[in-house]
Coordinates of C-alpha atoms and ligand atoms in Angstrom, one line a residue:
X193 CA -18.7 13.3 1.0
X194 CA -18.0 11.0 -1.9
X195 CA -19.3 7.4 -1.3
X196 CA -17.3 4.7 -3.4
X197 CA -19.2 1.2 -2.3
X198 CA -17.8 -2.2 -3.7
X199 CA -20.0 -4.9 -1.9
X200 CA -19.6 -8.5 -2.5
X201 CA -21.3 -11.7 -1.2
X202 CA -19.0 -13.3 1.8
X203 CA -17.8 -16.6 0.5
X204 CA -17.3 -18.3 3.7
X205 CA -19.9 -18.7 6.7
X206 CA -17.5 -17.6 9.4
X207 CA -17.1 -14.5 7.4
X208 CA -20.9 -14.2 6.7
X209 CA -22.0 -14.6 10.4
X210 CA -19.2 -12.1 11.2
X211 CA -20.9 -9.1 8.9
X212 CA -24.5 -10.0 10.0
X213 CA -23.0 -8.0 12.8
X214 CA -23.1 -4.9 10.9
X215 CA -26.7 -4.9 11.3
X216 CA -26.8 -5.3 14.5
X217 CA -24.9 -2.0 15.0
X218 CA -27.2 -0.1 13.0
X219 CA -30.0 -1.4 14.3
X220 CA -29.0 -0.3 18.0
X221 CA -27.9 2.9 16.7
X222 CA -31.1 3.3 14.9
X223 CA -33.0 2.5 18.2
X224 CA -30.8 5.2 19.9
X225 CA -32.0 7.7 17.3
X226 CA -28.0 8.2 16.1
X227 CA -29.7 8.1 12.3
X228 CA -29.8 10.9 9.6
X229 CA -28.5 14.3 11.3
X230 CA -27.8 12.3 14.6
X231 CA -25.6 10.1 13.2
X232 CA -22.5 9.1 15.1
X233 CA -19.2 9.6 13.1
X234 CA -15.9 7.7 12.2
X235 CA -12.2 8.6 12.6
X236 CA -9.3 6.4 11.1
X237 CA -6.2 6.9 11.3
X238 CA -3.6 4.9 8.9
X239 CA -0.1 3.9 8.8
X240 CA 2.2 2.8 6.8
X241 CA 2.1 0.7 3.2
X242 CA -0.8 0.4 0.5
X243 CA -1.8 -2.9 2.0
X244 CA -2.8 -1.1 4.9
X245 CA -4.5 2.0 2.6
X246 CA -6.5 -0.7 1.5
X247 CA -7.4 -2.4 4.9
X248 CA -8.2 1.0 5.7
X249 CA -10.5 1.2 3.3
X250 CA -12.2 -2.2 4.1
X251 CA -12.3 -0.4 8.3
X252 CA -14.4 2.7 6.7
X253 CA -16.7 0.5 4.0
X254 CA -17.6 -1.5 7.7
X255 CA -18.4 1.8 9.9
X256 CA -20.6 3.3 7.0
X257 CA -22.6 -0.1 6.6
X258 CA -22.9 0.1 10.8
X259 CA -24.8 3.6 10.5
X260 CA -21.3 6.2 11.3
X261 CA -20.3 8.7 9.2
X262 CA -16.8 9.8 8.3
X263 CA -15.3 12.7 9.8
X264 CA -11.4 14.4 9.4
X265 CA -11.6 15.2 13.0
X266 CA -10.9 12.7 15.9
X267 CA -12.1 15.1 18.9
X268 CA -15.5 14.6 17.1
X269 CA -15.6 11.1 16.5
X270 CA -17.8 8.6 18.3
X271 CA -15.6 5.6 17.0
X272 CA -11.8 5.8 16.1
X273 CA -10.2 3.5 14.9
X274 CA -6.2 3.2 14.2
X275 CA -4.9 0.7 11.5
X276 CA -0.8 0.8 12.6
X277 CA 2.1 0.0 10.8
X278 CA 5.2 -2.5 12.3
X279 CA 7.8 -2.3 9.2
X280 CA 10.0 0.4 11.4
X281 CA 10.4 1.4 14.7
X282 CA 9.6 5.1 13.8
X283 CA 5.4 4.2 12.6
X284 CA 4.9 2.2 15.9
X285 CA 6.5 5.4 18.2
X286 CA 4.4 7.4 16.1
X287 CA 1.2 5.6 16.2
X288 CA 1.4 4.9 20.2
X289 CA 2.1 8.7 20.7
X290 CA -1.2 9.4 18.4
X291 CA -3.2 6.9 20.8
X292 CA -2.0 8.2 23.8
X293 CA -3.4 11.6 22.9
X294 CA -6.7 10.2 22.3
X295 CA -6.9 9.7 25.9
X296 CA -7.9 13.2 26.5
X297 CA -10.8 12.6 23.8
X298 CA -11.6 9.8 25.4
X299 CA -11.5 11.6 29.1
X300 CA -13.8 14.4 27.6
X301 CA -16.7 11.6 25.9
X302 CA -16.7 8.2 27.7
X303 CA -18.7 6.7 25.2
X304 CA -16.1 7.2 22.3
X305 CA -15.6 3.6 21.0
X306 CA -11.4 3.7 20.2
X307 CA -9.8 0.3 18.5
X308 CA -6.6 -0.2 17.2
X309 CA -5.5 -2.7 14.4
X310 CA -2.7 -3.5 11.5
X311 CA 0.4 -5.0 11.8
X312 CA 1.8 -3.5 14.9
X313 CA -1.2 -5.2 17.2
X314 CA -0.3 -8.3 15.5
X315 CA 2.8 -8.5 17.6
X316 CA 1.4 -10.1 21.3
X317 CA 4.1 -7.7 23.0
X318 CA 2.6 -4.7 21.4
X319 CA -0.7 -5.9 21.8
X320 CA -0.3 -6.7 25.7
X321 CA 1.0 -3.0 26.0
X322 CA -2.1 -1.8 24.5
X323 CA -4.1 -3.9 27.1
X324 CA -1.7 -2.5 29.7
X325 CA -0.9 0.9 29.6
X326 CA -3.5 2.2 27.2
X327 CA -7.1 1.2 29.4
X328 CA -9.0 3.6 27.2
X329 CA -8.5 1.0 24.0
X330 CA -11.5 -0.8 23.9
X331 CA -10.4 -3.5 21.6
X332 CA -7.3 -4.6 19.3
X333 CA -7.8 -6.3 15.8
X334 CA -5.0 -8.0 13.9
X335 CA -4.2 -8.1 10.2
X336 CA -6.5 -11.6 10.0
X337 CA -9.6 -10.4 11.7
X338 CA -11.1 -7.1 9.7
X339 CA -14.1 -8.8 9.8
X340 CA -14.2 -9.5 13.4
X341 CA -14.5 -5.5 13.8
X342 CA -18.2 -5.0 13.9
X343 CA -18.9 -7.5 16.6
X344 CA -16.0 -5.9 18.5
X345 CA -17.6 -2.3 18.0
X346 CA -21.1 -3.9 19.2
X347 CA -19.1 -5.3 22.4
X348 CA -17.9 -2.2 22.9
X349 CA -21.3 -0.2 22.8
X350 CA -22.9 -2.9 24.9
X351 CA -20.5 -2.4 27.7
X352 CA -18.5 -5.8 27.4
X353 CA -15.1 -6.2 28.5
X354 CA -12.4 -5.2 26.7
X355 CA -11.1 -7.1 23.7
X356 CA -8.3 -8.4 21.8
X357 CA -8.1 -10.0 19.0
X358 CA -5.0 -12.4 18.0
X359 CA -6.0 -14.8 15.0
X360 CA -4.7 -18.5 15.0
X361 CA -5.2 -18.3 11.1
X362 CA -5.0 -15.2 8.2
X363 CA -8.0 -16.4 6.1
X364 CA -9.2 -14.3 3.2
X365 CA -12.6 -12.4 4.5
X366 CA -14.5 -11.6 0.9
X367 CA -17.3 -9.2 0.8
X368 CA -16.4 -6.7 3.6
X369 CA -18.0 -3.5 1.8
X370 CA -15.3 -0.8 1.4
X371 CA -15.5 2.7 1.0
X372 CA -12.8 3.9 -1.6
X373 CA -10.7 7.1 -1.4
X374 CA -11.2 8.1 -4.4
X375 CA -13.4 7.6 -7.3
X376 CA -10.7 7.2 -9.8
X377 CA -7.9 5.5 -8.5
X378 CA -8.6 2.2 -6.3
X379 CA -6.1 -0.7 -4.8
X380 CA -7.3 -4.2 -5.9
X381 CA -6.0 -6.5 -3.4
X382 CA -5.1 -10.0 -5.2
X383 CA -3.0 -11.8 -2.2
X384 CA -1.9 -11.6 1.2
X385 CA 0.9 -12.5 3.4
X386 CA 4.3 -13.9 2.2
X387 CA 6.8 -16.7 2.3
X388 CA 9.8 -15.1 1.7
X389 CA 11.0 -14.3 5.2
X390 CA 13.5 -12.0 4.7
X391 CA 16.1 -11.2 7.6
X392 CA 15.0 -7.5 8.5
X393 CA 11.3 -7.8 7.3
X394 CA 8.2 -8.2 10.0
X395 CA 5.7 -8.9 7.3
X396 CA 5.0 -12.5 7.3
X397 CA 5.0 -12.6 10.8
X398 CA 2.2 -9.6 10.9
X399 CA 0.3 -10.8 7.6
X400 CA 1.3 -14.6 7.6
X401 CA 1.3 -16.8 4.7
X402 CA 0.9 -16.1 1.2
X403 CA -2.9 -16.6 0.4
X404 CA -4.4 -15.6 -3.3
X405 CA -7.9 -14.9 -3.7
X406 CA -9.7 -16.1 -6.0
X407 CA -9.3 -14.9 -9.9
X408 CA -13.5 -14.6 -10.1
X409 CA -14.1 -12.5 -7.1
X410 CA -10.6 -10.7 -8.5
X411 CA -12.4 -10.1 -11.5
X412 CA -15.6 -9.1 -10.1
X413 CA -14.3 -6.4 -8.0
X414 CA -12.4 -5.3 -11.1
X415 CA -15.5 -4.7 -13.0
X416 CA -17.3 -3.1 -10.2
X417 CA -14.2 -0.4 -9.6
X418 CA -14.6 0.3 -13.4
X419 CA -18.0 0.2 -13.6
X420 CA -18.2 2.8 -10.1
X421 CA -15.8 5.1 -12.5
X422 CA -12.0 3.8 -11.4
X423 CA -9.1 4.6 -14.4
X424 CA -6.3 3.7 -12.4
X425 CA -6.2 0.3 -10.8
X426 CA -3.4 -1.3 -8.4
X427 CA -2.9 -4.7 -8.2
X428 CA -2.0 -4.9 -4.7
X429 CA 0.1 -7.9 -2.7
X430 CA 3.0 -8.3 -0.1
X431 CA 4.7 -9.9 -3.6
X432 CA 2.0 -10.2 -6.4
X433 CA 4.7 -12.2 -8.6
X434 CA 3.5 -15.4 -6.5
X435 CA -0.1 -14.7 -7.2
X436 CA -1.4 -18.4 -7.8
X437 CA -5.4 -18.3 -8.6
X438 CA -4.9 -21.9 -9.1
X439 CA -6.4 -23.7 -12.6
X440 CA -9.4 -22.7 -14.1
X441 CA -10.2 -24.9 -17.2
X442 CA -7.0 -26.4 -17.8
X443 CA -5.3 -22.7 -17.9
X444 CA -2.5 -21.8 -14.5
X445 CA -3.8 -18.2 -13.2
X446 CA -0.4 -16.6 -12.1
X447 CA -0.4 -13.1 -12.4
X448 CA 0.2 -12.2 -16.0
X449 CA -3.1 -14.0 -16.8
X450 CA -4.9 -12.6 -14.1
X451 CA -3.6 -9.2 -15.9
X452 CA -4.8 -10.3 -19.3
X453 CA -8.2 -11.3 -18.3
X454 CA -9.0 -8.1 -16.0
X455 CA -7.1 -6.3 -19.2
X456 CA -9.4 -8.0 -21.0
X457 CA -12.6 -6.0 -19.1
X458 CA -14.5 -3.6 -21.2
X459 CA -13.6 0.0 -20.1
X460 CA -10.4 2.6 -20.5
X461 CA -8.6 2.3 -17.4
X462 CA -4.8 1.7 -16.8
X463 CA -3.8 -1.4 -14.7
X464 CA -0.6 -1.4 -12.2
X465 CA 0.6 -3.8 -9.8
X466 CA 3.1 -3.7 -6.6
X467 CA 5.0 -5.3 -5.2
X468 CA 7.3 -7.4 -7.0
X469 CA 10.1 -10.0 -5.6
X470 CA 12.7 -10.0 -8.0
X471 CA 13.2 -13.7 -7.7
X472 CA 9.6 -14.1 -9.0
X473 CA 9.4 -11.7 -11.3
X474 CA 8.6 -14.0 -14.3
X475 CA 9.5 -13.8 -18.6
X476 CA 5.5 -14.2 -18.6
X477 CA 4.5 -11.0 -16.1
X478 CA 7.2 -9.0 -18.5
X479 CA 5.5 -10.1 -21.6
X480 CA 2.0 -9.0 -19.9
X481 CA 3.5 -5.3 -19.0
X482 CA 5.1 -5.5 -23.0
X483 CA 1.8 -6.6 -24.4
X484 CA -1.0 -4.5 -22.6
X485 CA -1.9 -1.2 -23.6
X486 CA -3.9 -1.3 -20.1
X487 CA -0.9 -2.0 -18.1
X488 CA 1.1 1.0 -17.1
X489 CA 4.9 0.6 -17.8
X490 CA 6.2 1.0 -14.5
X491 CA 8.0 -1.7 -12.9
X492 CA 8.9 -1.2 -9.0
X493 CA 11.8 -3.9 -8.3
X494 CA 13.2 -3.7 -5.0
X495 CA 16.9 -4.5 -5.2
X496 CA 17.6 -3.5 -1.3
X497 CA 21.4 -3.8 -2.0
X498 CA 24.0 -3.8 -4.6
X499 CA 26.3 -6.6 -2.5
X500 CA 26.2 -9.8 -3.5
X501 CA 27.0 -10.4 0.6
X502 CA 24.7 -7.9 1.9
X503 CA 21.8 -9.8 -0.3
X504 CA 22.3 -13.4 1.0
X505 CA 22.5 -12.0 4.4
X506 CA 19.3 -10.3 3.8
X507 CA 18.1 -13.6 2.5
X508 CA 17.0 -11.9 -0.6
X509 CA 18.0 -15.3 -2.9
X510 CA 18.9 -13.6 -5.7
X511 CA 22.2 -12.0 -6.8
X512 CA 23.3 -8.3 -8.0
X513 CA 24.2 -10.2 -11.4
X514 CA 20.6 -12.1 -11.4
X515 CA 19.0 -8.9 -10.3
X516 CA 20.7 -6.7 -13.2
X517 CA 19.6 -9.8 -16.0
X518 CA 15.7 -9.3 -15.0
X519 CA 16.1 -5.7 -15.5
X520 CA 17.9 -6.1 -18.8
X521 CA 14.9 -8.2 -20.2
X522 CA 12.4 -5.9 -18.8
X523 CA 14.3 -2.8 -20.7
X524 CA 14.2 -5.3 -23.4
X525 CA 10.4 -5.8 -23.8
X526 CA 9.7 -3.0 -22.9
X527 CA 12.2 -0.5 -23.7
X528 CA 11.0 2.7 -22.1
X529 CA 9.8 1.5 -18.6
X530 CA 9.9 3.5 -15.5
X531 CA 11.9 1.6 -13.2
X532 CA 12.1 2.2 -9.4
X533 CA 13.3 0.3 -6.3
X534 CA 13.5 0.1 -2.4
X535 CA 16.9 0.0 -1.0
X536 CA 18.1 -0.3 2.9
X537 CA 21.0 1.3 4.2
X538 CA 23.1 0.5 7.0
X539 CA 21.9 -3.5 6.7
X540 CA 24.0 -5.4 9.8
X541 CA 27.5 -5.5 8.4
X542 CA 27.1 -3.0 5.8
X543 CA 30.5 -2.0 5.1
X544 CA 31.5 1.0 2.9
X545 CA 32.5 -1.3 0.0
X546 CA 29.1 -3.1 0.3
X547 CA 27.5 0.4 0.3
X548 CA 29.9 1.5 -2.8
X549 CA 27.9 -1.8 -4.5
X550 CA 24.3 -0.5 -4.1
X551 CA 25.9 3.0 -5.8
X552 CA 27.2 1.4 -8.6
X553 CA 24.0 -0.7 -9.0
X554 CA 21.6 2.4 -8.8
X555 CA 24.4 3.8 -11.9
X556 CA 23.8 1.0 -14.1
X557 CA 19.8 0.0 -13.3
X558 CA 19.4 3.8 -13.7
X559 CA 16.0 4.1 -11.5
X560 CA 13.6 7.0 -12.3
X561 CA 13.3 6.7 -8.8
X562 CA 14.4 5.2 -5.2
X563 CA 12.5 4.7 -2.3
X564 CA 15.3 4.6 0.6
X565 CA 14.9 3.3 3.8
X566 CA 17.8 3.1 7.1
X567 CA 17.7 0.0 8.2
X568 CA 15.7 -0.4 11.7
X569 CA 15.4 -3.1 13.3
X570 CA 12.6 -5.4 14.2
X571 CA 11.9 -7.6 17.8
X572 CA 11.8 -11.1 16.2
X573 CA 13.3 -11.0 13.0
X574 CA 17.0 -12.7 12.4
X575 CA 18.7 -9.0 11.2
X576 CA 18.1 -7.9 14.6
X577 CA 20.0 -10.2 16.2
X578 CA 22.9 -9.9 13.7
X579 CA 26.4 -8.7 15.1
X580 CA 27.7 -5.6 13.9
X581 CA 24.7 -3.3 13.6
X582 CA 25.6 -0.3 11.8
X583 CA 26.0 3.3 13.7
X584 CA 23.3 5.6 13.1
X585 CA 25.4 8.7 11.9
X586 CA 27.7 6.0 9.3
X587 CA 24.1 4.6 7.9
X588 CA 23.0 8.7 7.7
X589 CA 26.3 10.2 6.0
X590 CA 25.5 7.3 3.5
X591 CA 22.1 7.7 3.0
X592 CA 22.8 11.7 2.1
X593 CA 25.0 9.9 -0.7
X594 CA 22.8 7.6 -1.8
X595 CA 19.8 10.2 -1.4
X596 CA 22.2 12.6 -4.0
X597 CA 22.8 10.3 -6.5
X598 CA 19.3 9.1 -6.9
X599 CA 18.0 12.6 -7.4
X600 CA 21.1 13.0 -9.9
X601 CA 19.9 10.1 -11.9
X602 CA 16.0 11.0 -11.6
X603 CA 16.8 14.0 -13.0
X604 CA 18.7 13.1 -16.0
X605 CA 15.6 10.6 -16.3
X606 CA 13.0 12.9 -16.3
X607 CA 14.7 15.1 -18.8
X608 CA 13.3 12.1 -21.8
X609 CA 9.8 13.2 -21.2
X610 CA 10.8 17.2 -22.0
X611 CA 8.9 17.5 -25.5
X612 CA 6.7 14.0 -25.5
X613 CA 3.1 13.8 -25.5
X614 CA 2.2 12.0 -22.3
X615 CA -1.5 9.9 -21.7
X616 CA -2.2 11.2 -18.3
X617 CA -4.7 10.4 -15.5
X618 CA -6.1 14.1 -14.2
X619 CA -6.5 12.9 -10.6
X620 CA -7.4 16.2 -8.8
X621 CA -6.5 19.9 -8.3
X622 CA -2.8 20.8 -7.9
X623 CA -2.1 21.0 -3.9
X624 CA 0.6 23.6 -5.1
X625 CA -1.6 25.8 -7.9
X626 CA -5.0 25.6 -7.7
X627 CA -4.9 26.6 -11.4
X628 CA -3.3 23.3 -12.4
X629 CA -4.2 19.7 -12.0
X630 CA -2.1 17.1 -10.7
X631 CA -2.3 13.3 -12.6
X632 CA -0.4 10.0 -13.3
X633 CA 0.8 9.0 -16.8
X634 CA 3.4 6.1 -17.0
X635 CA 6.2 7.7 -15.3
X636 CA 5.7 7.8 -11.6
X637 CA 6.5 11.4 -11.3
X638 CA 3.4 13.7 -10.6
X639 CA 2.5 15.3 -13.9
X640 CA 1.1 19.1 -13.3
X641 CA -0.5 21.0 -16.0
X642 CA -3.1 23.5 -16.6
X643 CA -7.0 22.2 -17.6
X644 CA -10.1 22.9 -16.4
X645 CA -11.3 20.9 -12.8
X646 CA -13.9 19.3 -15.1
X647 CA -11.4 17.1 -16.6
X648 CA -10.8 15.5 -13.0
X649 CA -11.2 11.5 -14.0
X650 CA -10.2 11.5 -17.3
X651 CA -7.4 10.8 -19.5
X652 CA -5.8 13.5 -20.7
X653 CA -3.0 14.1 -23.4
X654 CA -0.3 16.2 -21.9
X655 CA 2.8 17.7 -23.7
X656 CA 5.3 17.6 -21.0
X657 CA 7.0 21.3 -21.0
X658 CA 9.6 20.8 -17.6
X659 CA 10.9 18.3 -15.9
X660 CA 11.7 18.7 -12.2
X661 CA 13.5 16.0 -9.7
X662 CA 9.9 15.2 -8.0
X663 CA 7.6 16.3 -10.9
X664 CA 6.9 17.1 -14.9
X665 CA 5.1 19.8 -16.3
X666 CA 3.2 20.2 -18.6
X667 CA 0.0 21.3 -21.1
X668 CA -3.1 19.4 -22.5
X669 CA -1.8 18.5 -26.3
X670 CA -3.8 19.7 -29.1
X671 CA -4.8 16.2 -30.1
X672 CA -6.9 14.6 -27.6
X673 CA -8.9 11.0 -27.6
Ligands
LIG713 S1 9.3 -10.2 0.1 FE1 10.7 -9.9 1.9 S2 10.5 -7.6 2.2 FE2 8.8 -8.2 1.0 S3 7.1 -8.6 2.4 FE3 8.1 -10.6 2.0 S4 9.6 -10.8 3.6 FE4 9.0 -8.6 3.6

């Protein structure tokens, strides 16, 4: 099993007294004899966004530091530990079903340490259910307290009462060790939380405010992901447009000089970010994506809706008109971007000609692709409480249209690449054809074509032969750097 380790120093004390706990896991596994061959092993299963990828990834760099090794397989797990998801109603049924079966794990192995985290346990209702109906949790975590899950863990294996753990603040937590997915593509996370408060959206309730971290340890963890062998590097943030690092020597670090200076790292890697507000989405971020070979030209810009109504009832503050300028001056600078949004159907008060809108803006923004979501609602939010919820099978008939035209468009999209020379990431071995390997170039399409597995990691030039709705396909160009 690949181990990717970034470490950094804690910053704070609270956080550095929290992770002094870590050793006092391993040492009472150590003095159990559950070292080397004996060691006990880690499940975790995750839900939802990248945010929560990442988190994830925080949750296994802590379990390896405590002395457990991963494992694929929950029935042989000695700790398990869920990281939920609260953006739709479908992730939290699906995540409470998946801990309800660990009950019979847990029936089978008493001593099997299970904890449950992420945005859903954030929520006290959802939380107090846990405590309630689900006695075989041994402890909740929320978004804020990562950090708190060692000592957690170690009151779990000493016995102690059951736990759950409700922040009063969402602080930033640096140098939690984390054990990456993969060697070659990593999430950096720059900020969490967020202001915006839009009318359907759980998030800054779950994550709370927006919080940046700070451009050195930003930088830092950038060099160490290249330096550990990362090409492919994600800026990650709840909206990384309000990224504010402050002023460091007279110069503002928003997030297009955050971008030149980790652009500005020694190394051949390609630098994204996600996700973008389109309110925030400044002339200065564009002229970063225009200007930086590093940076990939793919911008993701969730418009949500086409209706002018629809989006001040979302509380989106931005119009279709405003939303249609930015993507103008981002075709402008950078003329052949891949462009691709979020849209909800079947907002409250969605009607047929607010629906006809959002077609007629996915015509003219011409997405390469559209990430399309029915409206669910959330406990707590203002949409949910919104007169005139829209009927599941109107919201579904319109989702098959919207669904159809997207592919339409993606299509005619894709068919550009047909005949170009591509600068693609080789990421791993086809999941289709194990004779072909799978990678990233600009275009967020999969790219599939056929190379040996010893050019897993690196950049390869790829003539793209086919293009497909979901993929391109291609073969390594004669000319390659
Ligand atoms: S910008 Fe809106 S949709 Fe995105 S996380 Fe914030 S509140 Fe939610």
């Amino acid at each position: 099993m690949p181990e990717h380790y970034i470490e950094s120093a804690a910053s704070d004390p609270v956080t550095a007294e929290r992770l002094e706990r870590v050793d006092s896991v391993r040492k009472k596994l150590e003095k159990n004899g559950r070292t080397g061959e004996n060691a006990p092993k880690y499940f975790i299963q995750t839900f939802g966004c990248q945010q929560n990828e990442a988190d994830s990834e925080r949750l296994a760099g802590l379990c390896a530091a405590m002395g457990y090794v991963r494992t694929d397989r929950p029935d042989e797990a000695q700790l398990i530990l869920v990281n939920t998801c609260a953006v739709r109603e479908h992730a939290e049924k699906k995540a409470l079903s998946i801990i309800g079966g660990y009950k019979h794990i847990k029936d089978k192995n008493p001593d099997v340490v299970i904890g449950v985290g992420g945005c859903m346990v954030t929520q006290k209702a959802r939380a107090d259910k846990l405590r309630n109906s689900y006695p075989y949790v041994s402890f909740t975590f929320d978004t804020g307290a990562v950090d708190r899950v060692p000592e957690l863990v170690l009151g779990a294996l000493d016995g102690g009462k059951r736990a759950f753990v409700l922040s009063e603040e969402f602080k930033i937590a640096e140098g939690i060790p984390i054990r990456r997915e993969s060697k070659h593509m990593a999430w950096l996370s720059i900020m969490y939380g967020c202001n915006n408060f839009c009318s359907y959206c759980i998030v800054p309730y779950v994550r709370g405010r927006e919080r940046s971290r700070s451009a050195g340890a930003i930088l830092e963890e950038a060099k160490a992901l290249i330096a550990d062998g990362a090409r492919d590097i994600t800026l990650l943030g709840q909206n990384v447009n309000s990224y504010d690092g402050g002023t460091v020597g007279g110069t503002r670090i928003d997030i297009a000089e955050l971008m030149h200076r980790i652009c500005a790292l020694d190394g051949d890697f390609r630098l994204r970010f996600m996700t973008s507000h389109p309110k925030d989405a400044s002339d200065r971020l564009i002229e970063a994506m225009a200007s930086e070979d590093k940076v990939a030209k793919h911008f993701h810009l969730p418009v949500q809706s086409g209706s002018d109504r629809i989006l001040a009832a979302m509380n989106r503050r931005y119009t279709a008109d405003a939303y249609y300028e930015k993507i103008e001056k981002i075709r402008a600078a950078v003329p052949d971007v891949s462009l691709t949004s979020d849209i909800i159907v079947g907002f409250p008060g969605e009607t047929e000609e607010d629906f006809e809108d959002t077609l007629a803006m996915m015509e003219k923004a011409r997405y390469d692709m559209v990430f399309s979501f029915i409206y669910s609602p959330r406990a707590g939010t203002p949409a949910a409480s919104m007169p005139d919820q829209i009927p599941r099978e109107i919201s579904s008939e319109r989702m098959e249209r919207l669904l159809a035209l997207g592919a339409k468009i993606a299509d005619e999209r894709n068919e550009r690449f047909v005949g170009r020379e591509l600068r693609v990431l080789a990421e791993g071995v086809s999941k289709n054809d194990p004779a072909m390997l799978t990678g990233r170039g600009d275009p967020v399409r999969p790219i599939h074509f056929a190379a040996d597995r010893s050019r897993i990691g690196q950049f390869v030039n790829v003539t793209i032969t086919g293009a497909k709705t979901y993929c391109l396909e291609g073969e390594p160009a004669p000319r390659q750097d």
